[in-house]
Coordinates of C-alpha atoms in Angstrom, one line a residue:
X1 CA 85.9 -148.7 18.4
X2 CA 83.2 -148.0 15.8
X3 CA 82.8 -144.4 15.0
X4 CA 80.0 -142.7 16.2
X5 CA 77.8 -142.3 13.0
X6 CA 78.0 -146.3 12.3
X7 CA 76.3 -147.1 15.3
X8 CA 73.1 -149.0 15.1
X9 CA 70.2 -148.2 17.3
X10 CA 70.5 -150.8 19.9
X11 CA 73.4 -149.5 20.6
X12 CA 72.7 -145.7 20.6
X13 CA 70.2 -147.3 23.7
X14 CA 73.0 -148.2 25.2
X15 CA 76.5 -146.2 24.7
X16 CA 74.4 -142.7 24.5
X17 CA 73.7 -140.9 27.8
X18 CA 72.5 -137.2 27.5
X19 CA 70.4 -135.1 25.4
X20 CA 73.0 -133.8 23.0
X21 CA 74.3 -137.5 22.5
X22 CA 71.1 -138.1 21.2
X23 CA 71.0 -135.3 18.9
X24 CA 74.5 -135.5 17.7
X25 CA 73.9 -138.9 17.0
X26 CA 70.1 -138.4 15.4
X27 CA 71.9 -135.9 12.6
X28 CA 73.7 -138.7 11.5
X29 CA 71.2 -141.1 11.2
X30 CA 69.2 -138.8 9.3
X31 CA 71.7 -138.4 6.8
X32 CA 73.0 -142.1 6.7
X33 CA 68.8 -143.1 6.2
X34 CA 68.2 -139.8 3.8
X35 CA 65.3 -138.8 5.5
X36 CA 63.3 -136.2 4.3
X37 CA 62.5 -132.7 6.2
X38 CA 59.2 -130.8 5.3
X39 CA 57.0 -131.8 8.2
X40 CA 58.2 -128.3 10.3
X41 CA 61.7 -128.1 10.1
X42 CA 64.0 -128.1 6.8
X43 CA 67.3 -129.9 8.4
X44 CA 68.7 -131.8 10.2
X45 CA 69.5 -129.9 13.7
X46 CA 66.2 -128.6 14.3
X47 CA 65.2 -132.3 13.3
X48 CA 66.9 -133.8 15.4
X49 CA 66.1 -130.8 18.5
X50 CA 62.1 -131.9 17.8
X51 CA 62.4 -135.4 18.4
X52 CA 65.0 -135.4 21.3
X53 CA 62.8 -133.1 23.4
X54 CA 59.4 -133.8 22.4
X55 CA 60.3 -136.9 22.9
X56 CA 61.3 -136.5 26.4
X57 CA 58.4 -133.9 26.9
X58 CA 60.6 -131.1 27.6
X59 CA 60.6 -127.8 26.0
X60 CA 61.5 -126.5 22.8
X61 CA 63.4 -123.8 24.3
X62 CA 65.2 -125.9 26.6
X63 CA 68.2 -124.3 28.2
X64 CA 71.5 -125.1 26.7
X65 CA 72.9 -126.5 30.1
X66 CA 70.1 -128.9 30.2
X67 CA 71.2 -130.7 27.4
X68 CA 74.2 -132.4 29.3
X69 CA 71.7 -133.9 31.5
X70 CA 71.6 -137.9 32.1
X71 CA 68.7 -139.9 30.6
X72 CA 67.4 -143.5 32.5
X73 CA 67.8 -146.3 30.7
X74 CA 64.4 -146.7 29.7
X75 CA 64.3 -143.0 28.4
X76 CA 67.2 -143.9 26.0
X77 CA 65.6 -147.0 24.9
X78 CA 62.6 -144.9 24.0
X79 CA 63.8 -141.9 22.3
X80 CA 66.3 -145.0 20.4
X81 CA 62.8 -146.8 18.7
X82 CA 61.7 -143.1 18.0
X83 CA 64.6 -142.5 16.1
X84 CA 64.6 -146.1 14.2
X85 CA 60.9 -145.0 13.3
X86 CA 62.0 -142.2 11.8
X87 CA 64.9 -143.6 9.8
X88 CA 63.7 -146.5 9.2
X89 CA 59.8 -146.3 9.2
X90 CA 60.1 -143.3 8.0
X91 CA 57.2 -141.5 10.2
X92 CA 57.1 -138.2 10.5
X93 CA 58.4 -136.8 13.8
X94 CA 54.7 -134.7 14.8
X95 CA 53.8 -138.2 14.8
X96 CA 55.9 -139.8 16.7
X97 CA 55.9 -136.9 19.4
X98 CA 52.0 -136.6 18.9
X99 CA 52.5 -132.0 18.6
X100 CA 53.1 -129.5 16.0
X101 CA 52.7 -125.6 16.5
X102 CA 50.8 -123.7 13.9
X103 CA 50.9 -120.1 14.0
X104 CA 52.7 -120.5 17.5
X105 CA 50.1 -122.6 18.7
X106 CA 50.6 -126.1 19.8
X107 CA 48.7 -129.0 18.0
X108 CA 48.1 -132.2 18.5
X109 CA 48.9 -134.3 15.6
X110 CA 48.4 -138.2 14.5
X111 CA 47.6 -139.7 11.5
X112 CA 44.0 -138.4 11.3
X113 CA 45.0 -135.8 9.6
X114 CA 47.5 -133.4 7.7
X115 CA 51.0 -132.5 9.7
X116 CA 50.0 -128.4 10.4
X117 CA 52.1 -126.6 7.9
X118 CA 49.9 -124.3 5.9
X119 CA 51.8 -121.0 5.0
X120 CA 48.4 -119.4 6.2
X121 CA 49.5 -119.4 9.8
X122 CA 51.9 -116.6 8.8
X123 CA 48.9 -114.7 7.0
X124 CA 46.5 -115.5 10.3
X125 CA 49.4 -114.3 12.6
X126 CA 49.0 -110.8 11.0
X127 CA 45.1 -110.8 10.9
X128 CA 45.7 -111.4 7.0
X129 CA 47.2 -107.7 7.0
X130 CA 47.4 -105.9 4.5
X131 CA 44.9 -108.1 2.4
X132 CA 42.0 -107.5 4.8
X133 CA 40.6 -105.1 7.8
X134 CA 40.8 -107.1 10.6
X135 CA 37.8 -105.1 12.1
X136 CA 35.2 -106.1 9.5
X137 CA 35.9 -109.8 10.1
X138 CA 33.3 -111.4 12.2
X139 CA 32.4 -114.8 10.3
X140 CA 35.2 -116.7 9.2
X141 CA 34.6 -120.4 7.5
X142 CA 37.9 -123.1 7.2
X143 CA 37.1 -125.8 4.3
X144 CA 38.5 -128.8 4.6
X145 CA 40.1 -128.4 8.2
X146 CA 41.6 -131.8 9.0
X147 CA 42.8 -131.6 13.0
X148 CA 41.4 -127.9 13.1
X149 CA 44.8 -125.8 12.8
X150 CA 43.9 -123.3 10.3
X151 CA 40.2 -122.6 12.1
X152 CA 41.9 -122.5 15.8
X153 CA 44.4 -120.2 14.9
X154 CA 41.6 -118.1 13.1
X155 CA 39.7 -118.0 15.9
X156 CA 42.9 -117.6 18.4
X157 CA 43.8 -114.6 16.0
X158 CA 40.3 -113.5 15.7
X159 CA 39.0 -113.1 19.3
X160 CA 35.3 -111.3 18.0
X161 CA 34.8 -113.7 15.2
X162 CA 32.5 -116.9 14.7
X163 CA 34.6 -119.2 13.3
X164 CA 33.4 -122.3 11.5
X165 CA 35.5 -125.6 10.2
X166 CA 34.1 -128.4 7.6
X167 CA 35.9 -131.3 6.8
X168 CA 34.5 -134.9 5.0
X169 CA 36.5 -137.3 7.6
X170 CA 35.1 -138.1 11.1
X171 CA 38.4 -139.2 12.0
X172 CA 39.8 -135.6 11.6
X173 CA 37.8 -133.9 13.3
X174 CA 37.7 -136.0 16.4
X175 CA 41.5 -134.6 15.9
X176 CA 40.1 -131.2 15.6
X177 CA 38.0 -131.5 18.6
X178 CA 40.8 -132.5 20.9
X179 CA 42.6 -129.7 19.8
X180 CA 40.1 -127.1 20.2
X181 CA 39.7 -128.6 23.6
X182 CA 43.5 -128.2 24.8
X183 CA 43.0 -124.5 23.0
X184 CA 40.0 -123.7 24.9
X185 CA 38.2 -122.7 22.1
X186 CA 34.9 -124.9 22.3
X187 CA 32.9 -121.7 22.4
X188 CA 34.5 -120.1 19.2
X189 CA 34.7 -122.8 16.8
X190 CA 32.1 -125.3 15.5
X191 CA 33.3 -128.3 13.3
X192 CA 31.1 -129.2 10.9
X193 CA 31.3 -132.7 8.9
X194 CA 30.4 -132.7 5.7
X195 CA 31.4 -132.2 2.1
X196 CA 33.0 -128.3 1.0
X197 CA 29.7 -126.2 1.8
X198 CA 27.6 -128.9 2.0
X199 CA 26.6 -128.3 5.8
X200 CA 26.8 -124.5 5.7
X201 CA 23.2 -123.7 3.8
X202 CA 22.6 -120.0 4.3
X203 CA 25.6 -119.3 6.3
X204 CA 27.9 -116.2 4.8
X205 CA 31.3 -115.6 5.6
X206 CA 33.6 -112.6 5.6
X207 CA 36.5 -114.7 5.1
X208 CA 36.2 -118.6 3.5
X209 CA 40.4 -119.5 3.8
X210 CA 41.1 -123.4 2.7
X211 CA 44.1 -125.7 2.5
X212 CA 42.4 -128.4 0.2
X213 CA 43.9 -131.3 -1.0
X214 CA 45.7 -130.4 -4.1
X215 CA 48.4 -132.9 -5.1
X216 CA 48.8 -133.8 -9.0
X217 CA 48.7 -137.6 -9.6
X218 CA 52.6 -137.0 -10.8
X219 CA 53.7 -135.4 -7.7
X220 CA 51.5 -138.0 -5.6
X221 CA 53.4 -140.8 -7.7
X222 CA 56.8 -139.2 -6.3
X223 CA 55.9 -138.0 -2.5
X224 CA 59.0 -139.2 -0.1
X225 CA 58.2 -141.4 2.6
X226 CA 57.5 -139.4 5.3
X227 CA 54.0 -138.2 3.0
X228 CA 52.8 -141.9 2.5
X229 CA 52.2 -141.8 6.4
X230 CA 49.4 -139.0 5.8
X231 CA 45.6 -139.5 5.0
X232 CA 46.1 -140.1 1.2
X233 CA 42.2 -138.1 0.7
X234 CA 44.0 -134.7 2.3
X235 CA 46.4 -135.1 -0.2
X236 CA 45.2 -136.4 -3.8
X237 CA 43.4 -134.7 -5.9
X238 CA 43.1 -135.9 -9.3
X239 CA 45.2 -135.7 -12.6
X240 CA 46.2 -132.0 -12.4
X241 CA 45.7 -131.5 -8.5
X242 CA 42.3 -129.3 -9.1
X243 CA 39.4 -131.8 -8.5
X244 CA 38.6 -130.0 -5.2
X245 CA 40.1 -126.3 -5.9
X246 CA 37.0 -126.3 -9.3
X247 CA 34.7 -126.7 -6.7
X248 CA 35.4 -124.4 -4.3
X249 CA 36.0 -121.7 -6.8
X250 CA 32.2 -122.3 -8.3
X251 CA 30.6 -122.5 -5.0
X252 CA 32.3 -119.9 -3.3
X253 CA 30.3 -117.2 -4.0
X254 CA 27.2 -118.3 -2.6
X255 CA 28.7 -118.7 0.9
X256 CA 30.6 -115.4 1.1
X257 CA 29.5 -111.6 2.1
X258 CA 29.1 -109.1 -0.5
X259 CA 32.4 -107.7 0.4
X260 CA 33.5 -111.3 1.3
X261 CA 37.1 -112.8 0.0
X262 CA 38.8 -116.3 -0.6
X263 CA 42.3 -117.5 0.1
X264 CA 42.9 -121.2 -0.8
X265 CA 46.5 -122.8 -0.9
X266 CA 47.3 -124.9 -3.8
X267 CA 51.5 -125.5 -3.4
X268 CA 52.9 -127.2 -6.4
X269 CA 49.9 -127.1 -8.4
X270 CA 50.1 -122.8 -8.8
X271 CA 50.5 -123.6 -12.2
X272 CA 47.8 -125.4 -12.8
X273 CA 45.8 -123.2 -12.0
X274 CA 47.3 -120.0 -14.2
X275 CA 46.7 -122.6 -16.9
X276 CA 43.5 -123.4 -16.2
X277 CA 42.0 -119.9 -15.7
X278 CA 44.8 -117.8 -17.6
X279 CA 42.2 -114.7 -17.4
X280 CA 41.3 -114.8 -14.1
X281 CA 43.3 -112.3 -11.8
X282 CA 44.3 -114.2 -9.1
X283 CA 45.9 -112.8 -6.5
X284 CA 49.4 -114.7 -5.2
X285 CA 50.5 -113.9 -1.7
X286 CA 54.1 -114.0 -0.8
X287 CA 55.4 -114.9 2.4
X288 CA 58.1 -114.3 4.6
X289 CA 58.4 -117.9 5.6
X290 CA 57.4 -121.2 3.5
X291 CA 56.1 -121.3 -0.1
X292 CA 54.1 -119.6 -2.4
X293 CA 51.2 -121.5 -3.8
X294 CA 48.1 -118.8 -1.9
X295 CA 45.8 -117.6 -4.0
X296 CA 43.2 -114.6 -2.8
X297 CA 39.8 -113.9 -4.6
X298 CA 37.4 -111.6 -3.8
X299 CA 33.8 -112.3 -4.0
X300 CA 33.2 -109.6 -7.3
X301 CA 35.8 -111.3 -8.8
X302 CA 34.5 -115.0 -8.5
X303 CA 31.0 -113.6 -9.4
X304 CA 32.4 -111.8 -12.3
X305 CA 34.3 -115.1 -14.0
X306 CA 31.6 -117.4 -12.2
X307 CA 31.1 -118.7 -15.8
X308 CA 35.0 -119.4 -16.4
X309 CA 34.6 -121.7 -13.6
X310 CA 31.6 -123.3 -14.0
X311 CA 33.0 -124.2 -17.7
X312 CA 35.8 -125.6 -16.4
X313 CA 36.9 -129.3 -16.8
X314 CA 36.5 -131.8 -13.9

């Protein structure tokens, strides 16, 4: 008999029977295919855990006795091709299952638009505490929102607030109006398509937060897999990663409150930006959960190096 974690996936279809069969067997194919994890989980259980039950519908926090329960044949055959499409296709599993949760919300997600993941949903969850009073926030602007996660949780977070979202693809935020829809948030968030500020003349914000694209052409040259699956324009953004980041740091100021402030995740390319504005006091947020890479501005400070970033290189 062939052990366990040399079984092919026809086979899992057919000699695998419950829930926890599946999963067992899904850890070893992750390992035997070297997927990568960074689309919501960071091993291989909890990997596995998403794709077995979202796959089946059921759950996250299914009971433990329910994972002895039988599957039909056709429900092993299905959750069998997910599984080759991870391994072998290499798709990410909020794909394949269609949901992510941001900020304990649930998303839908599809190839529209970025896997939610954005550190900020820790930052949201605690009304940006202790960064900003919660109380004075009543106009709140996402840039570059993709399926909406970041501005739905704003606006989940921030009952009071007006809460707007821009993005440049229409195909996002079709994603971003299905969301908002399932959230039932149509009356607290407008999506807005457009470049950066473009749409937004004469509107001010208390808060402008953005998870832009920010990848360096190095790091673009060297994304696993799983990344390649992703809109490539949510991702890329030029030689050092800043092409988009430039802009919203010159603009920014025009579109915020007097006592208005900016948060904008930039990941990997934190040190590009220390090198490209070494005396500008950025502000790096720590968090209990993911990366750093979250810079915070406030409006007097982008006003008062406004010429640092205008002289910078595109």
């Amino acid at each position: 008999m062939r052990h366990l974690k040399d079984m092919g996936f026809d086979e899992a279809a057919r000699d695998l029977f419950t829930l926890r069969d599946f999963m067992r067997w899904a850890m070893s194919a992750f390992t035997r295919h070297q997927v990568h994890f960074g689309h919501g989980t960071d091993n291989a259980l909890d990997e596995a855990a998403y794709l077995v039950l979202q796959g089946m519908d059921l759950p996250p926090d299914l009971g433990e006795a329910w994972l002895n329960a039988s599957l039909s044949s056709s429900e092993r055959q299905h959750l069998s091709e997910l599984l080759r499409r991870r391994c072998v296709e290499r798709v990410p599993t909020a794909y394949l299952v269609n949901r992510a949760w941001f900020a304990g919300l649930p998303m839908r997600a599809d190839s529209r638009a970025l896997i939610p993941r954005s550190p900020l949903g820790e930052l949201i969850q605690s009304g940006f505490s202790p960064w900003i009073d919660a109380s004075r926030v009543s106009r709140i602007l996402d840039l570059c929102t993709g399926g909406g996660c970041i501005a739905l949780a704003c606006a989940h977070y921030f009952p009071d607030a007006t809460v707007d979202a821009v993005d440049l693809s229409a195909d996002a935020l079709e994603l971003a109006r299905l969301n908002r829809a399932e959230l039932g948030l149509e009356d607290h968030v407008e999506l807005l398509e457009g470049d950066l500020f473009g749409p937004l003349a004469g509107r001010r914000y208390d808060l402008v937060v953005s998870n832009p694209p920010y990848v360096d052409a190095r790091d673009m040259s060297e994304l696993p897999p799983e990344y390649l699956h992703e809109p490539r324009m949510a991702l890329a953004a030029g030689e050092d990663g800043l092409d988009i980041v430039r802009r919203i740091l010159k603009e920014a100021p025009d579109y915020l409150s007097d006592d208005g402030v900016l948060m904008v995740e930039v990941g990997n390319s934190m040190d590009h930006v220390e090198h490209a504005w070494p005396d500008v006091p950025f502000t790096w947020l720590h968090f209990e959960h993911g990366e750093d890479g979250v810079f915070m501005l406030t409006r007097e400070q982008l006003v008062e190096h406004a010429s640092e970033f205008s002289g910078s290189q595109e």
